[in-house]
Coordinates of C-alpha atoms in Angstrom, one line a residue:
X26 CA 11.2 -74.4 -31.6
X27 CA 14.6 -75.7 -32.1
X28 CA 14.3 -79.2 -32.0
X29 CA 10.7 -80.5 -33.9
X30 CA 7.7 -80.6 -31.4
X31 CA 6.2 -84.5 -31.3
X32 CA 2.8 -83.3 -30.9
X33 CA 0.0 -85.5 -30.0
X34 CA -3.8 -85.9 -29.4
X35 CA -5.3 -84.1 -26.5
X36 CA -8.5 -86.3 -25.3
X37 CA -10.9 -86.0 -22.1
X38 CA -8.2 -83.7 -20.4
X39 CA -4.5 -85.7 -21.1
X40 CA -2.0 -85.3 -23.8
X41 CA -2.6 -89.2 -26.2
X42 CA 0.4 -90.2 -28.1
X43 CA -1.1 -91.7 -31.6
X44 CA -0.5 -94.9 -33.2
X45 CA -0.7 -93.2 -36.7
X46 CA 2.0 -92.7 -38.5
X47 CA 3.9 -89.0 -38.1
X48 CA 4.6 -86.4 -41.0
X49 CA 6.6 -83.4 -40.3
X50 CA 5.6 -80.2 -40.1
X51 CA 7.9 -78.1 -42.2
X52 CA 8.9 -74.0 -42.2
X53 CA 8.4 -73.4 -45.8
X54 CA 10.8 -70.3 -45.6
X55 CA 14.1 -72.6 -44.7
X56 CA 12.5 -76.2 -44.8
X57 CA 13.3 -76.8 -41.1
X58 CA 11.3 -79.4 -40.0
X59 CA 9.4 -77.4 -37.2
X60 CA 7.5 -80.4 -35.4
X61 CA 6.1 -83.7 -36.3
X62 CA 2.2 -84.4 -36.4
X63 CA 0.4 -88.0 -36.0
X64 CA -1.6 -88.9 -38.6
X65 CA -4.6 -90.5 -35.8
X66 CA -6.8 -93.8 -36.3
X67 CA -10.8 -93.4 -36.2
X68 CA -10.1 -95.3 -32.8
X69 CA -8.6 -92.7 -31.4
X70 CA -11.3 -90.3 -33.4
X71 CA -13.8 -92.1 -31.8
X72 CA -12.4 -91.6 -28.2
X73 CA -12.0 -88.7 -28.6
X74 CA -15.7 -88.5 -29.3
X75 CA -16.6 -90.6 -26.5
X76 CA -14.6 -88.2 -23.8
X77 CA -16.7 -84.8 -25.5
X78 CA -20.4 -87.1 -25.2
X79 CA -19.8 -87.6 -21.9
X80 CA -18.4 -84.5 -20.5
X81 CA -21.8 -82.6 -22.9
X82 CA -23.8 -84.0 -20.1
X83 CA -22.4 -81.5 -17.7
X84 CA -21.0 -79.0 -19.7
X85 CA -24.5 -77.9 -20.5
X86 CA -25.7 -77.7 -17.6
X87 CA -22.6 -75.4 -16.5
X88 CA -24.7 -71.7 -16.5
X89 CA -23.8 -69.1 -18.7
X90 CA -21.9 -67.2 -17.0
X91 CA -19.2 -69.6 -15.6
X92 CA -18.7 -70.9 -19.5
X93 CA -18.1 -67.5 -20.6
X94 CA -15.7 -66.8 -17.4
X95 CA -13.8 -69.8 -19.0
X96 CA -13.6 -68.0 -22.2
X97 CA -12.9 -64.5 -20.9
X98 CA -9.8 -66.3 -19.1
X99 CA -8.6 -68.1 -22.0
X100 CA -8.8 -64.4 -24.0
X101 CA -6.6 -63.4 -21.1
X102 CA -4.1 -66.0 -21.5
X103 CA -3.9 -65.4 -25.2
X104 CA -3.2 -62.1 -24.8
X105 CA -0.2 -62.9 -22.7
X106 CA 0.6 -65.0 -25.1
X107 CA 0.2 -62.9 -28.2
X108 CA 4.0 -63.1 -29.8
X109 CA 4.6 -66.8 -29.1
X110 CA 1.3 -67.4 -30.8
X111 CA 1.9 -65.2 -33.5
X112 CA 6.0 -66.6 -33.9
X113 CA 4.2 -70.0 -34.2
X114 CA 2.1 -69.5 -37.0
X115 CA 5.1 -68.1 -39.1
X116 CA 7.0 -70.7 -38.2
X117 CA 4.8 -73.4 -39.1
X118 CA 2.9 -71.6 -42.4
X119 CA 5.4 -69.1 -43.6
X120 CA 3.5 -65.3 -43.8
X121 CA 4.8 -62.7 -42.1
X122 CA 4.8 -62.1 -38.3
X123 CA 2.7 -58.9 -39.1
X124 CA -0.2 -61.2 -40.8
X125 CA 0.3 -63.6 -37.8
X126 CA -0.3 -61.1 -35.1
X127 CA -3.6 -59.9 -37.4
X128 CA -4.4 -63.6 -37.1
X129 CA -3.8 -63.8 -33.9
X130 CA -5.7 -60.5 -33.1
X131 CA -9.2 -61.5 -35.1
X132 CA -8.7 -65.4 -33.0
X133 CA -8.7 -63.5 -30.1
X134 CA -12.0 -60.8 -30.9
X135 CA -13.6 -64.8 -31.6
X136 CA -13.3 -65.5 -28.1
X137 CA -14.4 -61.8 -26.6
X138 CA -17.5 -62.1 -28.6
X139 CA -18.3 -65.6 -27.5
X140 CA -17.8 -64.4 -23.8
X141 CA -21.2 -62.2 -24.5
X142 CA -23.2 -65.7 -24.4
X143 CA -25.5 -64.5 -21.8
X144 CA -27.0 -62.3 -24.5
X145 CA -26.3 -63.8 -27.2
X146 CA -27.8 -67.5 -26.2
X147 CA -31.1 -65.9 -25.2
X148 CA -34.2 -66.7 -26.0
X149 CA -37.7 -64.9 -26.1
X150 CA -40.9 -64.9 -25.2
X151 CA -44.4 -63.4 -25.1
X152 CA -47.4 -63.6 -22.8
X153 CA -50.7 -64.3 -23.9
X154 CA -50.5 -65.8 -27.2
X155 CA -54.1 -67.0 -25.9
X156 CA -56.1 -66.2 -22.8
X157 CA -54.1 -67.2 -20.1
X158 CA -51.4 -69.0 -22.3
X159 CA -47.6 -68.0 -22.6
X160 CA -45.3 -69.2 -25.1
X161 CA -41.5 -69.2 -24.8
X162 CA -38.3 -69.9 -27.5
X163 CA -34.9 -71.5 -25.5
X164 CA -32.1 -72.5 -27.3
X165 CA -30.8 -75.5 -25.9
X166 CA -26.8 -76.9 -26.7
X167 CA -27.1 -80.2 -29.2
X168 CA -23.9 -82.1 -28.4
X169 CA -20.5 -82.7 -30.2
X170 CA -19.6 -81.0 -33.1
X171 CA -16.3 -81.6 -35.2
X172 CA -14.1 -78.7 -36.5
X173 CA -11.8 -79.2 -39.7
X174 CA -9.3 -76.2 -39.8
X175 CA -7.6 -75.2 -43.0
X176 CA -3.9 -74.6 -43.4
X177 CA -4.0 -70.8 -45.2
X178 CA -5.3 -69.8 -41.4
X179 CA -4.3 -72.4 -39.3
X180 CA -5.2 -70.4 -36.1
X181 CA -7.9 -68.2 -37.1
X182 CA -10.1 -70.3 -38.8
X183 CA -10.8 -73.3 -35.8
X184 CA -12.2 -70.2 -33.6
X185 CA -15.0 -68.9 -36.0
X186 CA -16.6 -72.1 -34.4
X187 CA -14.7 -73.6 -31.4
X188 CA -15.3 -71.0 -28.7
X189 CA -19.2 -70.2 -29.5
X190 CA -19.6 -74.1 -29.6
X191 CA -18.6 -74.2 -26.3
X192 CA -20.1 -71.3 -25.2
X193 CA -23.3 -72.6 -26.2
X194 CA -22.9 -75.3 -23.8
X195 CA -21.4 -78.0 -26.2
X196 CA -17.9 -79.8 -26.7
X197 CA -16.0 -80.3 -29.8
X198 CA -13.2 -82.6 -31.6
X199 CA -11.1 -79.7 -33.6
X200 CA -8.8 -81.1 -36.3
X201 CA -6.5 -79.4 -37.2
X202 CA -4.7 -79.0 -40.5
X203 CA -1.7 -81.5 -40.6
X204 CA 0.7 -79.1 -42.5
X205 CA 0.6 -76.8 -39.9
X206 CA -1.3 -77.7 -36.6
X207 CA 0.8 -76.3 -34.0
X208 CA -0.7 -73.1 -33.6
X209 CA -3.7 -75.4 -32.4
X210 CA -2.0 -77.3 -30.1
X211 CA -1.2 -73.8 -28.4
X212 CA -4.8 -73.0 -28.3
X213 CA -5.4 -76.1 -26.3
X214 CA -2.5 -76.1 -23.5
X215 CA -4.3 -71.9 -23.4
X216 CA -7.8 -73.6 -22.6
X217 CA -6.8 -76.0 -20.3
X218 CA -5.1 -73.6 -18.5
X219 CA -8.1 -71.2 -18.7
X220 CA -10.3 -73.7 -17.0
X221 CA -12.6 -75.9 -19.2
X222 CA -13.5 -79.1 -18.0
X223 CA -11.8 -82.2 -19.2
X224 CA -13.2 -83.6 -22.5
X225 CA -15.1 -80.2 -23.2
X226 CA -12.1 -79.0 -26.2
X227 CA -10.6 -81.9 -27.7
X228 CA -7.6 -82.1 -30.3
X229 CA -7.2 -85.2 -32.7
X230 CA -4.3 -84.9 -35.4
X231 CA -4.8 -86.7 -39.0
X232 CA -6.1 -86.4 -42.4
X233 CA -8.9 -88.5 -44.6
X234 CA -9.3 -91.4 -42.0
X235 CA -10.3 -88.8 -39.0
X236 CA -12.0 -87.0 -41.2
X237 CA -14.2 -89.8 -42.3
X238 CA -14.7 -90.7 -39.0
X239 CA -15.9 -87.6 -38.5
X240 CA -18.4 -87.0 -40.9
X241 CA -19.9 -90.7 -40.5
X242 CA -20.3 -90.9 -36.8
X243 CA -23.4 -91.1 -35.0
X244 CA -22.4 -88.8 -32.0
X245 CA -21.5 -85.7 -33.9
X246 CA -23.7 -83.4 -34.3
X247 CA -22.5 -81.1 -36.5
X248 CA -19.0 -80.2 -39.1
X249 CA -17.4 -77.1 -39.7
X250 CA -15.3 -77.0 -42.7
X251 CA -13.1 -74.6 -44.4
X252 CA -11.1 -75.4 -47.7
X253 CA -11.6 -76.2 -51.1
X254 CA -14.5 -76.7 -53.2
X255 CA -14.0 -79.7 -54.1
X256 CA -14.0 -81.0 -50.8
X257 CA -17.0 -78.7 -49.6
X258 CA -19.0 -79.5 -52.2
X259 CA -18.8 -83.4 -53.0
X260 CA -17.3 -84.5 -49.8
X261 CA -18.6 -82.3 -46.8
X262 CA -21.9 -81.1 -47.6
X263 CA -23.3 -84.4 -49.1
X264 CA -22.0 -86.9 -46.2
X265 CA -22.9 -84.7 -43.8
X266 CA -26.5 -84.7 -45.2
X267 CA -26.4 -88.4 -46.0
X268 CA -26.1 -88.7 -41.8
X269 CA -28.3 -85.9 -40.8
X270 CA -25.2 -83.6 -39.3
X271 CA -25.5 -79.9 -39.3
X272 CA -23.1 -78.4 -41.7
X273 CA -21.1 -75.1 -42.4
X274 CA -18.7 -75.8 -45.2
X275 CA -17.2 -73.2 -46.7
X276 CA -15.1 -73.4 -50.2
X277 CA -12.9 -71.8 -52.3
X278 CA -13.1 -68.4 -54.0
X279 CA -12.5 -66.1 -57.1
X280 CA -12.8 -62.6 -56.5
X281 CA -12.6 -59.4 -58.3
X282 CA -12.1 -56.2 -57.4
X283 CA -13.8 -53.3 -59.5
X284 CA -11.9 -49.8 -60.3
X285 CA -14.1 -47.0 -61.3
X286 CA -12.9 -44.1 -63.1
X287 CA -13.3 -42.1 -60.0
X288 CA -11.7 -43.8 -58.1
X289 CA -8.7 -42.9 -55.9
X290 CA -5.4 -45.0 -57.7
X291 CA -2.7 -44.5 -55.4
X292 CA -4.9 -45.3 -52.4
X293 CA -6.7 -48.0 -54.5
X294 CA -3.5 -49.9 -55.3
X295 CA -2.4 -49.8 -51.9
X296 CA -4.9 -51.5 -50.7
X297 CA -4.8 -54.0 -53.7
X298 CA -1.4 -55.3 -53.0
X299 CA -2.2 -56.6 -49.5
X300 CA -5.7 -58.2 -50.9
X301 CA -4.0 -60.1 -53.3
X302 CA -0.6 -60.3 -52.9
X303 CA -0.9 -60.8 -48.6
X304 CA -0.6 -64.4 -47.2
X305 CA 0.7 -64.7 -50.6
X306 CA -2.6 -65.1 -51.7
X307 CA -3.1 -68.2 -49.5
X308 CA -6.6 -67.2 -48.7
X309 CA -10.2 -67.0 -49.3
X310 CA -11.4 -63.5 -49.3
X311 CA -8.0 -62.5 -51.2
X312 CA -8.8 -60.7 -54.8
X313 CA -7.5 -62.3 -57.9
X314 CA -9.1 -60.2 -60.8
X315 CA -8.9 -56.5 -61.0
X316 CA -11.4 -54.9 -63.2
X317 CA -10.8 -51.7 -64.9
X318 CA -14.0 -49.9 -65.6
X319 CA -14.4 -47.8 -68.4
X320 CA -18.2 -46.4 -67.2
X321 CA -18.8 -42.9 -69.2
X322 CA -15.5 -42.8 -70.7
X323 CA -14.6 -43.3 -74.6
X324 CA -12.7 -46.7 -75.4
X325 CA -9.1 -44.0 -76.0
X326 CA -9.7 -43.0 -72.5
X327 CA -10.8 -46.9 -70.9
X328 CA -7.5 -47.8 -72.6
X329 CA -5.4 -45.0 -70.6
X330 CA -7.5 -45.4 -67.5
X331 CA -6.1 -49.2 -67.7
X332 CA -2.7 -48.5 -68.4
X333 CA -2.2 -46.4 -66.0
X334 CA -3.5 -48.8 -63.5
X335 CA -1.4 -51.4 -65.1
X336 CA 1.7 -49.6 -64.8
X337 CA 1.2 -48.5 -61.0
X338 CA 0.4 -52.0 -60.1
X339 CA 2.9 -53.4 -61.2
X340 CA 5.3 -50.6 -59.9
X341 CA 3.7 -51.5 -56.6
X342 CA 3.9 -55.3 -56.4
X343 CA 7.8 -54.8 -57.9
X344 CA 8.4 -53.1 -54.4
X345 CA 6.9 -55.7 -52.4
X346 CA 10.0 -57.9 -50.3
X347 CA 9.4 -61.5 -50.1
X348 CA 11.9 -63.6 -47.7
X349 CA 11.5 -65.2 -44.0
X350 CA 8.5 -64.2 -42.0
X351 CA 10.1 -63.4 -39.0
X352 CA 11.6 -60.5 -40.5
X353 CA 9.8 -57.5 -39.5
X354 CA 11.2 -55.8 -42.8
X355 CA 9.2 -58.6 -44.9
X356 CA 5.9 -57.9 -46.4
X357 CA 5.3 -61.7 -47.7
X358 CA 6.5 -65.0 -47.5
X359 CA 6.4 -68.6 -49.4
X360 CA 3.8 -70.4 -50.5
X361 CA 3.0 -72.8 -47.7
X362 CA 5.4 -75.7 -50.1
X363 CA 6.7 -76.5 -52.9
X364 CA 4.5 -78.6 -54.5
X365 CA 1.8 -75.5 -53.8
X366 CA 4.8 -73.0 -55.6
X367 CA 4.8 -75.4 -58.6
X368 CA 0.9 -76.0 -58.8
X369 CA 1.1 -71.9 -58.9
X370 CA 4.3 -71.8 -61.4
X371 CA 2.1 -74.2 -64.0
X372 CA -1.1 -72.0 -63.9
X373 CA 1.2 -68.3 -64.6
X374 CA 2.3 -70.8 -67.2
X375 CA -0.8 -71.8 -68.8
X376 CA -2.1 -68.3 -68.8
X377 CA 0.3 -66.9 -70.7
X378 CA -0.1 -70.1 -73.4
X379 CA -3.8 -68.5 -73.3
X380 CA -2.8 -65.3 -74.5
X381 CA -2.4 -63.5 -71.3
X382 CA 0.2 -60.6 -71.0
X383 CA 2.8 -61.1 -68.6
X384 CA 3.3 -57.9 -66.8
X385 CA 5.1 -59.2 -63.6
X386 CA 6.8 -62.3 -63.8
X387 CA 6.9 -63.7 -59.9
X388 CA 8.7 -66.6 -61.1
X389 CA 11.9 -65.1 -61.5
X390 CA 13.0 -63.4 -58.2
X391 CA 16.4 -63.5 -55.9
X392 CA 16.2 -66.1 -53.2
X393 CA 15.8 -64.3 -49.8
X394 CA 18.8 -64.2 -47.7
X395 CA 18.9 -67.0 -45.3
X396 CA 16.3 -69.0 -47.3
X397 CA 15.5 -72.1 -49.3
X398 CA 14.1 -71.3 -52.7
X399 CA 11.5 -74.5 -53.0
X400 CA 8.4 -72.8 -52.1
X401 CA 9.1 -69.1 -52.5
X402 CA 6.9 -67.3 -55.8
X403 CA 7.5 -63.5 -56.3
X404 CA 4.0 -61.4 -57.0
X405 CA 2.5 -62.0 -60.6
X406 CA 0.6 -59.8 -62.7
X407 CA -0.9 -60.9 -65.9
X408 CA -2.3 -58.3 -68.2
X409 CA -5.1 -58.2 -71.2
X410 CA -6.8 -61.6 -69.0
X411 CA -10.1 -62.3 -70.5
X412 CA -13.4 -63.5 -68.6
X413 CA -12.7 -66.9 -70.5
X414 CA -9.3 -67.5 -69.4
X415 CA -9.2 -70.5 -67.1
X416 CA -6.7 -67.6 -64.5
X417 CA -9.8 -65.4 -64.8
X418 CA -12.6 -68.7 -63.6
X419 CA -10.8 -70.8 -61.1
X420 CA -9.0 -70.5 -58.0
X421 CA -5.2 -70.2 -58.1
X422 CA -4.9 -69.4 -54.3
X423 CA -1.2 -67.9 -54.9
X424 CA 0.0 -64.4 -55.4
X425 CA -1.2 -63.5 -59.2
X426 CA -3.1 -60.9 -60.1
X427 CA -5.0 -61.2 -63.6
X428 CA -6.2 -57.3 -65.0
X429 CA -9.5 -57.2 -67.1
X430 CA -11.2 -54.3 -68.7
X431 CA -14.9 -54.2 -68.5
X432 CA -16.8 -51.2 -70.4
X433 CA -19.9 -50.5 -68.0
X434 CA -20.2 -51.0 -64.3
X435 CA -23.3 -53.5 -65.8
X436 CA -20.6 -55.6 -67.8
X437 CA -18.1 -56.1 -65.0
X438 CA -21.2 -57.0 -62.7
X439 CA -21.7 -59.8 -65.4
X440 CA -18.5 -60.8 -65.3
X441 CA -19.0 -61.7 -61.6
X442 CA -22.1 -63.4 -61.9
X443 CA -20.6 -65.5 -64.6
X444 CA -17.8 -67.3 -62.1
X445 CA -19.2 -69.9 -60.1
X446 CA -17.9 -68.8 -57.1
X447 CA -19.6 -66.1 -54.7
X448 CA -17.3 -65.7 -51.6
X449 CA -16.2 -61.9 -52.0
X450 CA -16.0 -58.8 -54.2
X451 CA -15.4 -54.9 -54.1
X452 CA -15.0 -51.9 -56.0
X453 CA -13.3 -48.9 -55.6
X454 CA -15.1 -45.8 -56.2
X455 CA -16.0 -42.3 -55.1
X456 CA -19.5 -42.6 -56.6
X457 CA -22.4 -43.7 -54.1
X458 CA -24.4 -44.3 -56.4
X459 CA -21.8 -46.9 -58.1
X460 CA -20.9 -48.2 -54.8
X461 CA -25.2 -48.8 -53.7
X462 CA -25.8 -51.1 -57.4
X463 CA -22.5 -52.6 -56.8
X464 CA -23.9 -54.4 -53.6
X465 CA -27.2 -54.2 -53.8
X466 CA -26.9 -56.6 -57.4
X467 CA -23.4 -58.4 -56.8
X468 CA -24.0 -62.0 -55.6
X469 CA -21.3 -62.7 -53.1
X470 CA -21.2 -63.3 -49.9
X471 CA -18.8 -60.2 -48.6
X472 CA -18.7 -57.2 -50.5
X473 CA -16.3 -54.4 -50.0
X474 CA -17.0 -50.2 -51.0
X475 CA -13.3 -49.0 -50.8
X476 CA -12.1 -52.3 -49.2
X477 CA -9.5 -54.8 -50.4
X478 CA -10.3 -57.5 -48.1
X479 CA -13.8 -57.7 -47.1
X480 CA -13.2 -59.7 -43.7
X481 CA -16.5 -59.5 -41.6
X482 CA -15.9 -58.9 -38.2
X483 CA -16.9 -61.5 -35.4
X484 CA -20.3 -60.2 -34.6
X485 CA -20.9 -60.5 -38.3
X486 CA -21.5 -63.6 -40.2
X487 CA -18.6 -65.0 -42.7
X488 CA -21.2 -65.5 -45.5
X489 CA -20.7 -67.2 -48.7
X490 CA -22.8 -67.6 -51.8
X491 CA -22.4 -70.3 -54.5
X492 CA -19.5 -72.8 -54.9
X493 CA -18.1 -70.8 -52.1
X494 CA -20.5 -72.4 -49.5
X495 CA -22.3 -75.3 -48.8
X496 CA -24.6 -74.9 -45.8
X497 CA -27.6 -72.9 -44.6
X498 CA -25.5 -70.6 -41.5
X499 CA -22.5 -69.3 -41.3
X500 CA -19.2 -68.7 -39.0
X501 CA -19.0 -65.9 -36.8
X502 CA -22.1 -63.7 -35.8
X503 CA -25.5 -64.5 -34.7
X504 CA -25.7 -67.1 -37.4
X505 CA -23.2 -69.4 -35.6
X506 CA -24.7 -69.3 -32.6
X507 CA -28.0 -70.3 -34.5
X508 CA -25.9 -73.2 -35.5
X509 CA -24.7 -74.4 -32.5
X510 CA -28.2 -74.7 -30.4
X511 CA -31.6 -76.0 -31.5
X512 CA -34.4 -74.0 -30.9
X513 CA -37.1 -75.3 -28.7
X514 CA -40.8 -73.6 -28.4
X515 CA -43.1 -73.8 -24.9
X516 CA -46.5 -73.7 -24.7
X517 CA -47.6 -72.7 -21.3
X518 CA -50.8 -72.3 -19.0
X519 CA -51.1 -73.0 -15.4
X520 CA -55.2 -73.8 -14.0

């Protein structure tokens, strides 16, 4: 990628120049413009549309088996094509080649499991639900469905949906995040090549216009969304409902991570400084609040418990090297831009003004060799955070860690309950008996026993509970494929 891609729309099988105007798509590491992205007109959203409506009508009648041969191809060719995919998304978001090839990895598991349609897709049925009458359940492909990816996983995200939507038997519009879309584009020139029909997997560049084309027109069926709650909540869900689309929509996230006194602290910080320090805490499952539980101790020994964590958290996130990426030696990278860096800067900021302790100051940190500073924020780690601190209730989606003390395993449950967001939690414990009230009375979506990110695999649904999602299935699992078919009954007797 050494001169900027021009990327363009990709509609009914050919590669559409846009009339929309172009914004660059920008390494965040050095601040090389990497490629240039149209931003599309609802014109070309709605042709778009037009080429996946009519190639639906054939597409679903395509059996099975030769949709998931499509698929099982495409998993081939993405395979072969593992390290340019994975170069790509450093490139164009900033983490480290070592998340991109785990992003490229979990895209790629999408696509196996979607392969198993056969099974997955099939219905049931029982004889004699009265004399001589038989009654069947089909699920039957709805039509066009929209995708809206998110820039924290620009790759990843698009496949919880895309490749069960068309193994289901419909088409789709995906639209990708403008600040980094090229990883998408890749995914397209992959399925073309692997064999789906023209106008089956469609690509249209943009931002609010295509978007509100998307969730107002009449031929799609159905939006996936993942990204803030904000958006989920008062933009997504609500117009989606105003037009009668299905919707999955999830949002943003606050999660804490309990430590027990049983627990196993240099194992349990390990995993701690990937789930909230990795992607430089660009994403939704990462933990942001780390609990220390004091359950059966005396406060003198809660307060050494917590210091002791303190001190090897901090020693741990010191140690973590920040710099380009593509540097195998690098454990994270920027924030995906400066503006993000400085929205992050302001809230370490404010949360000292609220009395917070400043432990780790990732503001202050040597620029990485062969970098540009603008985006860049070393790990933070506030101390003595409280459950009313604004850092300890909303989303910072960077890489600061805010430590709490909680006296009972009941309290820190509270503390949970009391944030309005329900995408993920976990504690760290030897206790079974801990770990079994810890998720059978935590309401969130993914919980973790020993687990710093609690990523559901592909056969499992992404779930989501509060301001976290907006929508009745999920991603991933059988509760995606639920979402991409309707389910029709028969009634049956013959004379």
């Amino acid at each position: 990628m050494s001169q900027p891609l021009e990327l363009q729309n990709y509609i009914d099988g050919f590669w559409e120049p846009s009339a929309g105007q172009m914004r660059d798509v920008v390494n965040p590491a050095t601040l090389e413009t990497v490629g240039r992205v149209p931003l599309s007109t609802p014109a070309e959203f709605d042709q778009a549309v037009q080429a996946a409506k009519t190639a639906f009508y054939e597409w679903r009648r395509t059996p099975p088996l030769a949709r998931a041969r499509c698929l099982l191809r495409l998993r081939d060719l993405m395979e072969q094509n593992f390290e340019e995919l994975s170069r790509i998304q450093t490139v164009e978001h900033g983490k480290t080649i070592d998340e991109s090839r785990g992003e490229t990895r979990r895209g790629i598991e999408m696509v196996e499991v979607a392969a198993g349609i056969p099974s997955l897709m099939m219905g049931s049925n029982l004889e004699d639900i009265a004399s001589g009458i038989d009654e069947f359940l089909i699920r039957q492909p709805l039509g066009v469905f929209g995708i809206i990816g998110p820039y924290n996983f620009p790759f990843m995200v698009p496949l919880w949906f895309a490749p069960f939507a068309v193994a289901t038997g419909n088409t789709i519009v995906v639209k990708p995040s403008s600040e980094d879309p090229i990883s998408q584009v890749k995914i397209v020139e992959l399925a073309e090549e692997a064999g789906f029909p023209d106008g089956v997997w469609n690509i249209v560049h943009g931002g609010r216009d295509v978007v509100g084309a998307m969730l107002d027109h009449p031929d799609i069926q159905g939006v996936c969304f993942v990204g803030s709650t904000p958006v989920a909540k008062e933009v997504i869900y609500p117009r989606c409902g105003a037009t009668g689309k299905r919707v999955i929509a999830q949002g943003g996230a606050k999660n804490f991570a309990l430590v027990m006194p049983d627990a196993d602290l240099p194992r349990t910080v390990a995993a701690c400084m990937n789930s909230f320090f990795g992607n430089a805490g660009q994403r939704c499952l990462a933990n942001a609040n780390l609990v220390v539980v004091g359950e059966g101790l005396t406060p003198s020994e809660h307060a050494a418990l917590y210091d002791e964590i303190a001190s090897l958290f901090v020693q741990a996130a010191r140690n973590i090297t920040i710099g380009n990426g593509l540097d195998e030696a690098v454990q994270m990278g920027p924030l995906r831009d400066p503006g993000k860096k400085q929205g992050v800067a302001q809230r370490i900021a404010d949360a000292v003004a609220e009395g917070a302790e400043l432990l780790l100051d990732g503001r202050v940190y040597e620029t990485p060799v062969g970098c540009q500073p603008d985006a860049f924020l070393g790990p933070t780690v506030l101390g003595r955070v409280t459950p009313d601190m604004a850092v300890a209730q909303e989303e910072v989606f960077g890489p600061v860690a805010a430590l709490m003390s909680a006296a009972s395993l009941d309290e820190a449950i509270a503390m949970i309950h009391a944030n309005p967001f329900g995408n993920a939690a976990s504690i760290f414990t030897s206790s079974g008996a801990w770990a079994r009230k810890f998720r059978y009375d935590v309401e969130c979506g993914n919980i973790g026993v020993n687990i710093g990110i609690a990523a559901p695999m592909a056969f499992f649904p992404f779930s989501g509970m509060k301001d976290s999602f907006f929508g009745d299935l999920h991603g991933q699992g059988e509760d995606v494929i639920r979402f991409f078919t309707e389910s029709k009954v028969v009634v049956e007797r013959w004379f």
